[in-house]
Amino acid sequence: MLPTIKWDENKVIMIDQRKLPGEEVYVECQNTDQVAEAIEKMVIRGAPAIGVAAAFGVALGVLSIDNDEKLDEEFARILHRLEITRPTARNLFWALERMKGAFERNKGLELSHLKEKLIQEALDIEAEDVETNRKIGFYGKELIEDDQSILTHCNAGALATAGYGTALGVIRAAFQEGKKICVFADETRPFLQGARLTCWELHKENIPVVLITDSMAGYFMQKGEIALVITGADRITRNGDAANKIGTYSLAVLAKEHSIPFYVAAPFSTIDFNLNRGSEIPIEERDPQEVREVGGHCLSLADVKVKNPAFDVTPAKYISAIITEKGTARPPYGESLEELNNVKEL
Amino acid sequence: MLPTIKWDENKVIMIDQRKLPGEEVYVECQNTDQVAEAIEKMVIRGAPAIGVAAAFGVALGVLSIDNDEKLDEEFARILHRLEITRPTARNLFWALERMKGAFERNKGLELSHLKEKLIQEALDIEAEDVETNRKIGFYGKELIEDDQSILTHCNAGALATAGYGTALGVIRAAFQEGKKICVFADETRPFLQGARLTCWELHKENIPVVLITDSMAGYFMQKGEIALVITGADRITRNGDAANKIGTYSLAVLAKEHSIPFYVAAPFSTIDFNLNRGSEIPIEERDPQEVREVGGHCLSLADVKVKNPAFDVTPAKYISAIITEKGTARPPYGESLEELNNVKEL
């Protein structure tokens, strides 16, 4: 298991994903602000991993409370600091709501016991995430056949989660079952999660991987070299529209044009039943320097105007199936996601 | 006019396009081999510019011939050295064929006169290319309306030609006519011609430009922010299939999905009437380091497996029109290109 994030003696340790694969450096967070900044600066990224980090960030915040005067106020401040880190991924808000629930249930306890309860809740979220991903892998691997090449975008792997991964969890599960597969990894500009993280993860487990630029996906589909596409998601609305890393929508359109299945793998915590359609999802616009530079090397004019939306929305009609820990939903998603939502965990 | 390439006192001077926009450095070529290497290493690139460079490369080669024993043999060697530089762009072979024609017509002359004739032929190719681009601009600007945003890929500008540009020539012509336009420039990984060259060219002429990553095109189309797409081409077959920089095909599919016109702007020398369809076009596979690195900065694992096709083929069915110096061809291209081919130059 790769060490994305862990709770260690009242501190949170994360691998600095900005420095991979060149350097394996760990960052230590001792308070809520440090966790919030790590999320904002993408030391840690990936919707489920952000959720886990936020839960730990809440636990660290509560740990630092000295007395239970103004407890509600203090807790609200902790939540707010984490809520404003990144707007798109549902899992962040889901984890914060869950931590808030644990707080509400336990705030009558003695402060030291409340602290223990909230640390335990965050550890539960972390452990459940890995278990969830294994179940996603279990359901998803059935969609992959022997000798297939699979295109993935960004990194929806162990590094995007507490471990194992969503899209890469499905790929791992198929590979571990002995299926001969090859992964095409889009480099995923501007942040290069595919080139840096997906290649690194797959290489560590000897899963065959080929790095391509984002612009090459259509070419390999046209040549018949890609059998299916599988990505993660940052937020899925009740109708099945899915926000994910910028570029995902283009792949979904290309997949449809080539009659290639396009799958989304995500935990149920990614689904936002409060939103009816993808156009309601807030899309984060990030620093233009991410587009202007790579590794400090300026690619264009230093002051060129840039747009840098970090996500796009793939309408449900392009998605062949959504793979969750409760099973695989097929269109129409309005019904199938609701049905799975009513399933109690197996 | 930007100084892409020029003939200067029996030498060829090119701006080193690998170093733009950071440095404006000029490379001097004194013989055929140096020109061939400059084409191979992409000191100069862009189909029409490669054609002009190859013509100058032939002229330099002939200049170095001391006596007319083995003249045919020597000329064949010069042509061959330039033919093997890059396989995809038609204009390279077109220019070499034209230089060969001039050689055949004039090889009975005294050697010094033959040399003059071949230098003049190369200078004619250069001058005609600029004139051709202005005509492409004249026909193409009609396809752009006031207040439109135009997506372009790679660099089909002054730097890709002897001057003025094909796709960017159309954009220049529309802008010079007073149309308020904005250009979205794809960065065009791996070689970043969009980020480095297109932004630089447009910025010099105050044409509004926004840099995006290749993966963002679908997002902006979905949002209704792109009115049309225009690119150059490296080779067009008689049925209208067009090879162009990798990623062009993906844009064409996206344009079709969003009912946005997709235009190709190219001189007639790009059309290969010997080929019936795009699948017959040889696609160059370039050095994997172009994908692994940016500016010497390694993006992924140092030894990650990479594929690096430099071009893709957009089938004619995705192309709304092909803009040439003889007029604008519309589908079916088998007929319209043939008709234009029979038009004498205006």
Short mmCIF file of N, CA and C in Angstrom, two decimals, chain A residues 91-243:
data_model
loop_
_atom_site.label_atom_id
_atom_site.label_comp_id
_atom_site.label_asym_id
_atom_site.label_seq_id
_atom_site.Cartn_x
_atom_site.Cartn_y
_atom_site.Cartn_z
N ASN A 91 -16.28 14.90 -1.90
CA ASN A 91 -15.80 14.12 -0.76
C ASN A 91 -15.30 14.98 0.38
N LEU A 92 -14.77 16.16 0.05
CA LEU A 92 -14.33 17.10 1.08
C LEU A 92 -15.51 17.46 1.98
N PHE A 93 -16.61 17.87 1.37
CA PHE A 93 -17.76 18.32 2.15
C PHE A 93 -18.43 17.14 2.86
N TRP A 94 -18.42 16.01 2.18
CA TRP A 94 -18.97 14.79 2.78
C TRP A 94 -18.21 14.44 4.06
N ALA A 95 -16.88 14.50 4.00
CA ALA A 95 -16.07 14.15 5.18
C ALA A 95 -16.29 15.17 6.30
N LEU A 96 -16.40 16.45 5.91
CA LEU A 96 -16.62 17.49 6.94
C LEU A 96 -17.99 17.32 7.58
N GLU A 97 -19.00 16.96 6.76
CA GLU A 97 -20.33 16.73 7.34
C GLU A 97 -20.30 15.55 8.31
N ARG A 98 -19.55 14.54 7.93
CA ARG A 98 -19.47 13.37 8.80
C ARG A 98 -18.76 13.71 10.11
N MET A 99 -17.71 14.50 10.04
CA MET A 99 -17.02 14.92 11.25
C MET A 99 -17.93 15.81 12.10
N LYS A 100 -18.73 16.61 11.41
CA LYS A 100 -19.67 17.46 12.14
C LYS A 100 -20.71 16.62 12.88
N GLY A 101 -21.17 15.56 12.21
CA GLY A 101 -22.12 14.64 12.84
C GLY A 101 -21.53 14.02 14.10
N ALA A 102 -20.27 13.59 14.00
CA ALA A 102 -19.61 12.98 15.16
C ALA A 102 -19.46 14.00 16.29
N PHE A 103 -19.16 15.22 15.90
CA PHE A 103 -19.05 16.29 16.89
C PHE A 103 -20.38 16.52 17.60
N GLU A 104 -21.45 16.61 16.82
CA GLU A 104 -22.77 16.88 17.41
C GLU A 104 -23.17 15.75 18.36
N ARG A 105 -22.89 14.51 17.94
CA ARG A 105 -23.26 13.36 18.77
C ARG A 105 -22.48 13.32 20.09
N ASN A 106 -21.24 13.85 20.06
CA ASN A 106 -20.34 13.65 21.20
C ASN A 106 -19.96 14.91 21.95
N LYS A 107 -20.52 16.05 21.57
CA LYS A 107 -20.02 17.28 22.17
C LYS A 107 -20.41 17.44 23.64
N GLY A 108 -21.34 16.60 24.11
CA GLY A 108 -21.68 16.62 25.53
C GLY A 108 -20.64 15.92 26.40
N LEU A 109 -19.75 15.15 25.75
CA LEU A 109 -18.73 14.41 26.51
C LEU A 109 -17.67 15.36 27.06
N GLU A 110 -16.92 14.82 27.99
CA GLU A 110 -15.73 15.54 28.46
C GLU A 110 -14.82 15.82 27.26
N LEU A 111 -14.11 16.94 27.25
CA LEU A 111 -13.33 17.37 26.08
C LEU A 111 -12.35 16.30 25.60
N SER A 112 -11.68 15.66 26.52
CA SER A 112 -10.69 14.64 26.11
C SER A 112 -11.37 13.47 25.42
N HIS A 113 -12.57 13.14 25.86
CA HIS A 113 -13.30 12.05 25.20
C HIS A 113 -13.82 12.48 23.84
N LEU A 114 -14.26 13.71 23.74
CA LEU A 114 -14.69 14.23 22.45
C LEU A 114 -13.54 14.15 21.44
N LYS A 115 -12.37 14.54 21.90
CA LYS A 115 -11.19 14.49 21.02
C LYS A 115 -10.95 13.07 20.52
N GLU A 116 -11.02 12.11 21.45
CA GLU A 116 -10.81 10.70 21.05
C GLU A 116 -11.83 10.26 20.01
N LYS A 117 -13.09 10.66 20.25
CA LYS A 117 -14.16 10.28 19.32
C LYS A 117 -13.90 10.83 17.92
N LEU A 118 -13.44 12.08 17.85
CA LEU A 118 -13.25 12.69 16.53
C LEU A 118 -12.02 12.12 15.82
N ILE A 119 -10.98 11.82 16.58
CA ILE A 119 -9.83 11.14 15.97
C ILE A 119 -10.29 9.79 15.42
N GLN A 120 -11.10 9.08 16.22
CA GLN A 120 -11.56 7.76 15.78
C GLN A 120 -12.42 7.88 14.52
N GLU A 121 -13.26 8.91 14.46
CA GLU A 121 -14.10 9.09 13.28
C GLU A 121 -13.25 9.30 12.02
N ALA A 122 -12.21 10.13 12.17
CA ALA A 122 -11.32 10.39 11.02
C ALA A 122 -10.59 9.11 10.61
N LEU A 123 -10.13 8.34 11.61
CA LEU A 123 -9.46 7.07 11.28
C LEU A 123 -10.42 6.09 10.61
N ASP A 124 -11.67 6.14 11.03
CA ASP A 124 -12.69 5.29 10.38
C ASP A 124 -12.88 5.68 8.92
N ILE A 125 -12.96 6.99 8.68
CA ILE A 125 -13.12 7.47 7.31
C ILE A 125 -11.96 6.97 6.45
N GLU A 126 -10.75 7.07 7.01
CA GLU A 126 -9.57 6.61 6.28
C GLU A 126 -9.65 5.10 5.98
N ALA A 127 -9.96 4.32 7.00
CA ALA A 127 -9.99 2.85 6.83
C ALA A 127 -11.11 2.44 5.87
N GLU A 128 -12.25 3.10 6.00
CA GLU A 128 -13.38 2.76 5.13
C GLU A 128 -13.07 3.10 3.67
N ASP A 129 -12.29 4.16 3.48
CA ASP A 129 -11.98 4.54 2.11
C ASP A 129 -11.22 3.43 1.40
N VAL A 130 -10.25 2.85 2.08
CA VAL A 130 -9.48 1.75 1.46
C VAL A 130 -10.41 0.58 1.16
N GLU A 131 -11.27 0.26 2.12
CA GLU A 131 -12.21 -0.85 1.95
C GLU A 131 -13.16 -0.58 0.78
N THR A 132 -13.64 0.65 0.73
CA THR A 132 -14.52 1.09 -0.37
C THR A 132 -13.84 0.89 -1.72
N ASN A 133 -12.57 1.29 -1.80
CA ASN A 133 -11.85 1.17 -3.07
C ASN A 133 -11.68 -0.29 -3.48
N ARG A 134 -11.47 -1.15 -2.49
CA ARG A 134 -11.33 -2.58 -2.82
C ARG A 134 -12.64 -3.11 -3.39
N LYS A 135 -13.75 -2.64 -2.84
CA LYS A 135 -15.05 -3.07 -3.37
C LYS A 135 -15.28 -2.51 -4.78
N ILE A 136 -14.88 -1.27 -4.99
CA ILE A 136 -14.99 -0.69 -6.35
C ILE A 136 -14.17 -1.54 -7.32
N GLY A 137 -12.98 -1.94 -6.87
CA GLY A 137 -12.13 -2.80 -7.70
C GLY A 137 -12.82 -4.13 -8.00
N PHE A 138 -13.45 -4.68 -6.99
CA PHE A 138 -14.15 -5.97 -7.13
C PHE A 138 -15.25 -5.88 -8.19
N TYR A 139 -16.06 -4.83 -8.12
CA TYR A 139 -17.14 -4.69 -9.11
C TYR A 139 -16.60 -4.29 -10.48
N GLY A 140 -15.60 -3.42 -10.47
CA GLY A 140 -15.14 -2.86 -11.73
C GLY A 140 -14.33 -3.82 -12.59
N LYS A 141 -13.62 -4.73 -11.94
CA LYS A 141 -12.71 -5.59 -12.71
C LYS A 141 -13.45 -6.44 -13.74
N GLU A 142 -14.74 -6.66 -13.50
CA GLU A 142 -15.55 -7.45 -14.44
C GLU A 142 -15.70 -6.75 -15.79
N LEU A 143 -15.49 -5.45 -15.79
CA LEU A 143 -15.66 -4.67 -17.04
C LEU A 143 -14.40 -4.70 -17.91
N ILE A 144 -13.34 -5.28 -17.38
CA ILE A 144 -12.07 -5.34 -18.12
C ILE A 144 -11.81 -6.77 -18.56
N GLU A 145 -11.49 -6.92 -19.83
CA GLU A 145 -11.21 -8.26 -20.36
C GLU A 145 -9.71 -8.44 -20.54
N ASP A 146 -9.34 -9.69 -20.70
CA ASP A 146 -7.95 -10.02 -20.93
C ASP A 146 -7.45 -9.34 -22.20
N ASP A 147 -6.19 -8.90 -22.19
CA ASP A 147 -5.54 -8.31 -23.37
C ASP A 147 -6.12 -6.97 -23.80
N GLN A 148 -6.72 -6.27 -22.87
CA GLN A 148 -7.25 -4.95 -23.24
C GLN A 148 -6.30 -3.82 -22.82
N SER A 149 -6.34 -2.75 -23.61
CA SER A 149 -5.63 -1.53 -23.23
C SER A 149 -6.64 -0.53 -22.72
N ILE A 150 -6.29 0.09 -21.60
CA ILE A 150 -7.22 0.95 -20.88
C ILE A 150 -6.62 2.35 -20.81
N LEU A 151 -7.41 3.34 -21.19
CA LEU A 151 -6.95 4.73 -21.05
C LEU A 151 -7.45 5.30 -19.73
N THR A 152 -6.55 5.95 -18.99
CA THR A 152 -7.00 6.67 -17.80
C THR A 152 -6.43 8.09 -17.82
N HIS A 153 -7.06 8.95 -17.07
CA HIS A 153 -6.71 10.37 -17.06
C HIS A 153 -6.44 10.78 -15.62
N CYS A 154 -5.53 11.72 -15.44
CA CYS A 154 -5.19 12.19 -14.10
C CYS A 154 -4.72 11.01 -13.26
N ASN A 155 -4.85 11.10 -11.95
CA ASN A 155 -4.51 9.98 -11.07
C ASN A 155 -5.68 9.72 -10.15
N ALA A 156 -6.32 8.58 -10.37
CA ALA A 156 -7.38 8.13 -9.47
C ALA A 156 -6.89 6.84 -8.83
N GLY A 157 -5.70 6.95 -8.25
CA GLY A 157 -5.03 5.77 -7.70
C GLY A 157 -4.93 5.81 -6.20
N ALA A 158 -3.98 5.04 -5.67
CA ALA A 158 -3.74 5.02 -4.23
C ALA A 158 -3.45 6.43 -3.73
N LEU A 159 -2.76 7.22 -4.55
CA LEU A 159 -2.38 8.57 -4.14
C LEU A 159 -3.56 9.54 -4.10
N ALA A 160 -4.65 9.18 -4.76
CA ALA A 160 -5.84 10.04 -4.78
C ALA A 160 -6.83 9.65 -3.69
N THR A 161 -6.46 8.64 -2.91
CA THR A 161 -7.37 8.05 -1.92
C THR A 161 -6.54 7.71 -0.68
N ALA A 162 -7.17 7.07 0.27
CA ALA A 162 -6.38 6.59 1.42
C ALA A 162 -5.53 5.39 1.03
N GLY A 163 -5.80 4.82 -0.15
CA GLY A 163 -5.04 3.68 -0.63
C GLY A 163 -5.84 2.89 -1.64
N TYR A 164 -5.15 2.20 -2.55
CA TYR A 164 -5.70 1.29 -3.54
C TYR A 164 -6.25 2.02 -4.76
N GLY A 165 -7.05 3.07 -4.56
CA GLY A 165 -7.51 3.86 -5.70
C GLY A 165 -8.87 3.47 -6.21
N THR A 166 -9.45 4.36 -7.02
CA THR A 166 -10.77 4.12 -7.61
C THR A 166 -10.58 3.57 -9.03
N ALA A 167 -10.32 4.45 -9.99
CA ALA A 167 -10.07 3.96 -11.36
C ALA A 167 -8.87 3.02 -11.39
N LEU A 168 -7.79 3.41 -10.71
CA LEU A 168 -6.62 2.52 -10.68
C LEU A 168 -6.88 1.32 -9.77
N GLY A 169 -7.81 1.43 -8.85
CA GLY A 169 -8.20 0.27 -8.05
C GLY A 169 -8.84 -0.79 -8.94
N VAL A 170 -9.66 -0.36 -9.86
CA VAL A 170 -10.28 -1.29 -10.81
C VAL A 170 -9.19 -1.95 -11.67
N ILE A 171 -8.25 -1.13 -12.12
CA ILE A 171 -7.15 -1.65 -12.95
C ILE A 171 -6.29 -2.61 -12.13
N ARG A 172 -5.97 -2.24 -10.89
CA ARG A 172 -5.22 -3.13 -9.98
C ARG A 172 -5.92 -4.47 -9.81
N ALA A 173 -7.22 -4.40 -9.56
CA ALA A 173 -7.98 -5.64 -9.30
C ALA A 173 -7.96 -6.55 -10.53
N ALA A 174 -8.12 -5.96 -11.72
CA ALA A 174 -8.08 -6.76 -12.95
C ALA A 174 -6.70 -7.38 -13.14
N PHE A 175 -5.66 -6.58 -12.86
CA PHE A 175 -4.29 -7.06 -13.04
C PHE A 175 -3.97 -8.17 -12.04
N GLN A 176 -4.42 -7.97 -10.79
CA GLN A 176 -4.12 -8.96 -9.75
C GLN A 176 -4.85 -10.28 -10.02
N GLU A 177 -5.90 -10.20 -10.80
CA GLU A 177 -6.64 -11.41 -11.16
C GLU A 177 -5.95 -12.13 -12.31
N GLY A 178 -4.88 -11.54 -12.83
CA GLY A 178 -4.12 -12.20 -13.88
C GLY A 178 -4.45 -11.74 -15.29
N LYS A 179 -5.32 -10.73 -15.40
CA LYS A 179 -5.62 -10.24 -16.75
C LYS A 179 -4.42 -9.49 -17.32
N LYS A 180 -4.13 -9.78 -18.59
CA LYS A 180 -3.02 -9.07 -19.25
C LYS A 180 -3.57 -7.75 -19.75
N ILE A 181 -3.14 -6.67 -19.14
CA ILE A 181 -3.65 -5.36 -19.54
C ILE A 181 -2.50 -4.39 -19.77
N CYS A 182 -2.79 -3.34 -20.46
CA CYS A 182 -1.83 -2.24 -20.60
C CYS A 182 -2.58 -0.94 -20.37
N VAL A 183 -1.98 -0.05 -19.62
CA VAL A 183 -2.63 1.23 -19.30
C VAL A 183 -1.98 2.35 -20.13
N PHE A 184 -2.81 3.11 -20.82
CA PHE A 184 -2.36 4.37 -21.42
C PHE A 184 -2.65 5.45 -20.38
N ALA A 185 -1.62 6.14 -19.95
CA ALA A 185 -1.80 7.23 -18.97
C ALA A 185 -1.64 8.57 -19.68
N ASP A 186 -2.70 9.36 -19.72
CA ASP A 186 -2.61 10.75 -20.19
C ASP A 186 -1.73 11.53 -19.23
N GLU A 187 -0.88 12.39 -19.74
CA GLU A 187 -0.01 13.12 -18.81
C GLU A 187 -0.79 14.06 -17.88
N THR A 188 -1.93 14.59 -18.40
CA THR A 188 -2.82 15.42 -17.58
C THR A 188 -2.22 16.77 -17.20
N ARG A 189 -2.02 17.58 -18.24
CA ARG A 189 -1.65 18.97 -18.01
C ARG A 189 -2.84 19.68 -17.41
N PRO A 190 -2.64 20.73 -16.57
CA PRO A 190 -1.33 21.31 -16.29
C PRO A 190 -0.56 20.67 -15.13
N PHE A 191 -1.21 19.94 -14.24
CA PHE A 191 -0.52 19.51 -13.02
C PHE A 191 0.21 18.18 -13.19
N LEU A 192 -0.03 17.54 -14.35
CA LEU A 192 0.73 16.34 -14.73
C LEU A 192 0.57 15.15 -13.79
N GLN A 193 -0.64 15.01 -13.24
CA GLN A 193 -0.87 13.89 -12.33
C GLN A 193 -0.67 12.54 -13.01
N GLY A 194 -1.01 12.48 -14.31
CA GLY A 194 -0.84 11.21 -15.04
C GLY A 194 0.63 10.88 -15.21
N ALA A 195 1.40 11.85 -15.71
CA ALA A 195 2.84 11.63 -15.96
C ALA A 195 3.57 11.36 -14.65
N ARG A 196 3.21 12.11 -13.61
CA ARG A 196 3.99 12.04 -12.38
C ARG A 196 3.51 10.93 -11.44
N LEU A 197 2.20 10.83 -11.27
CA LEU A 197 1.67 9.96 -10.21
C LEU A 197 1.19 8.60 -10.73
N THR A 198 0.41 8.62 -11.80
CA THR A 198 -0.13 7.35 -12.30
C THR A 198 0.99 6.45 -12.80
N CYS A 199 1.93 7.03 -13.56
CA CYS A 199 3.05 6.21 -14.06
C CYS A 199 3.86 5.64 -12.89
N TRP A 200 4.08 6.45 -11.88
CA TRP A 200 4.86 6.04 -10.70
C TRP A 200 4.17 4.89 -9.97
N GLU A 201 2.86 5.05 -9.74
CA GLU A 201 2.09 4.01 -9.03
C GLU A 201 2.07 2.69 -9.79
N LEU A 202 1.77 2.78 -11.08
CA LEU A 202 1.63 1.55 -11.86
C LEU A 202 2.99 0.86 -12.01
N HIS A 203 4.03 1.66 -12.19
CA HIS A 203 5.38 1.13 -12.34
C HIS A 203 5.80 0.36 -11.09
N LYS A 204 5.43 0.87 -9.91
CA LYS A 204 5.79 0.21 -8.65
C LYS A 204 5.18 -1.19 -8.57
N GLU A 205 4.06 -1.39 -9.25
CA GLU A 205 3.39 -2.70 -9.18
C GLU A 205 3.55 -3.48 -10.48
N ASN A 206 4.45 -3.01 -11.33
CA ASN A 206 4.72 -3.71 -12.59
C ASN A 206 3.52 -3.86 -13.50
N ILE A 207 2.59 -2.92 -13.38
CA ILE A 207 1.47 -2.90 -14.32
C ILE A 207 1.92 -2.11 -15.55
N PRO A 208 1.87 -2.73 -16.74
CA PRO A 208 2.40 -2.06 -17.94
C PRO A 208 1.70 -0.73 -18.18
N VAL A 209 2.49 0.31 -18.40
CA VAL A 209 1.93 1.65 -18.60
C VAL A 209 2.69 2.36 -19.72
N VAL A 210 1.93 3.09 -20.52
CA VAL A 210 2.51 3.91 -21.59
C VAL A 210 2.04 5.34 -21.36
N LEU A 211 2.98 6.25 -21.31
CA LEU A 211 2.66 7.67 -21.12
C LEU A 211 2.41 8.33 -22.47
N ILE A 212 1.29 9.05 -22.56
CA ILE A 212 1.01 9.84 -23.77
C ILE A 212 0.61 11.26 -23.34
N THR A 213 0.66 12.19 -24.28
CA THR A 213 0.13 13.52 -23.98
C THR A 213 -1.39 13.47 -24.09
N ASP A 214 -2.06 14.44 -23.47
CA ASP A 214 -3.52 14.46 -23.48
C ASP A 214 -4.08 14.51 -24.91
N SER A 215 -3.31 15.13 -25.79
CA SER A 215 -3.78 15.32 -27.17
C SER A 215 -3.72 14.05 -28.01
N MET A 216 -3.12 12.98 -27.49
CA MET A 216 -2.93 11.76 -28.28
C MET A 216 -4.06 10.75 -28.13
N ALA A 217 -4.96 10.98 -27.17
CA ALA A 217 -5.99 9.97 -26.88
C ALA A 217 -6.82 9.65 -28.13
N GLY A 218 -7.23 10.67 -28.86
CA GLY A 218 -8.04 10.46 -30.05
C GLY A 218 -7.33 9.61 -31.09
N TYR A 219 -6.04 9.87 -31.24
CA TYR A 219 -5.23 9.13 -32.20
C TYR A 219 -5.25 7.63 -31.90
N PHE A 220 -5.03 7.27 -30.63
CA PHE A 220 -4.97 5.85 -30.29
C PHE A 220 -6.36 5.20 -30.32
N MET A 221 -7.39 5.96 -30.03
CA MET A 221 -8.75 5.43 -30.20
C MET A 221 -9.02 5.16 -31.67
N GLN A 222 -8.66 6.10 -32.52
CA GLN A 222 -8.88 5.96 -33.97
C GLN A 222 -8.16 4.72 -34.50
N LYS A 223 -6.99 4.42 -33.95
CA LYS A 223 -6.23 3.26 -34.39
C LYS A 223 -6.72 1.96 -33.76
N GLY A 224 -7.73 2.05 -32.91
CA GLY A 224 -8.28 0.84 -32.30
C GLY A 224 -7.42 0.29 -31.18
N GLU A 225 -6.55 1.12 -30.61
CA GLU A 225 -5.63 0.61 -29.58
C GLU A 225 -6.14 0.78 -28.16
N ILE A 226 -7.31 1.38 -28.00
CA ILE A 226 -7.86 1.57 -26.65
C ILE A 226 -9.22 0.89 -26.57
N ALA A 227 -9.36 -0.02 -25.60
CA ALA A 227 -10.60 -0.79 -25.49
C ALA A 227 -11.63 -0.11 -24.60
N LEU A 228 -11.16 0.63 -23.61
CA LEU A 228 -12.07 1.30 -22.70
C LEU A 228 -11.35 2.44 -21.99
N VAL A 229 -12.15 3.37 -21.47
CA VAL A 229 -11.62 4.49 -20.70
C VAL A 229 -12.18 4.38 -19.29
N ILE A 230 -11.34 4.63 -18.30
CA ILE A 230 -11.84 4.64 -16.92
C ILE A 230 -11.17 5.78 -16.16
N THR A 231 -11.99 6.58 -15.52
CA THR A 231 -11.47 7.71 -14.74
C THR A 231 -12.15 7.72 -13.36
N GLY A 232 -11.65 8.55 -12.49
CA GLY A 232 -12.33 8.81 -11.22
C GLY A 232 -13.35 9.92 -11.40
N ALA A 233 -13.80 10.49 -10.29
CA ALA A 233 -14.71 11.64 -10.34
C ALA A 233 -14.53 12.45 -9.07
N ASP A 234 -14.79 13.75 -9.18
CA ASP A 234 -14.71 14.64 -8.02
C ASP A 234 -16.09 14.96 -7.44
N ARG A 235 -17.11 14.96 -8.31
CA ARG A 235 -18.46 15.11 -7.83
C ARG A 235 -19.40 14.56 -8.91
N ILE A 236 -20.38 13.79 -8.47
CA ILE A 236 -21.37 13.23 -9.39
C ILE A 236 -22.74 13.72 -8.92
N THR A 237 -23.52 14.26 -9.84
CA THR A 237 -24.85 14.74 -9.45
C THR A 237 -25.88 13.61 -9.60
N ARG A 238 -27.09 13.82 -9.08
CA ARG A 238 -28.04 12.71 -8.99
C ARG A 238 -28.45 12.15 -10.34
N ASN A 239 -28.28 12.95 -11.40
CA ASN A 239 -28.60 12.47 -12.75
C ASN A 239 -27.44 11.75 -13.42
N GLY A 240 -26.28 11.66 -12.73
CA GLY A 240 -25.14 10.93 -13.28
C GLY A 240 -24.10 11.79 -13.98
N ASP A 241 -24.30 13.10 -14.06
CA ASP A 241 -23.25 13.98 -14.60
C ASP A 241 -22.06 13.92 -13.64
N ALA A 242 -20.84 13.93 -14.21
CA ALA A 242 -19.66 13.74 -13.35
C ALA A 242 -18.61 14.80 -13.60
N ALA A 243 -18.25 15.53 -12.55
CA ALA A 243 -17.10 16.44 -12.63
C ALA A 243 -15.85 15.64 -12.37
#
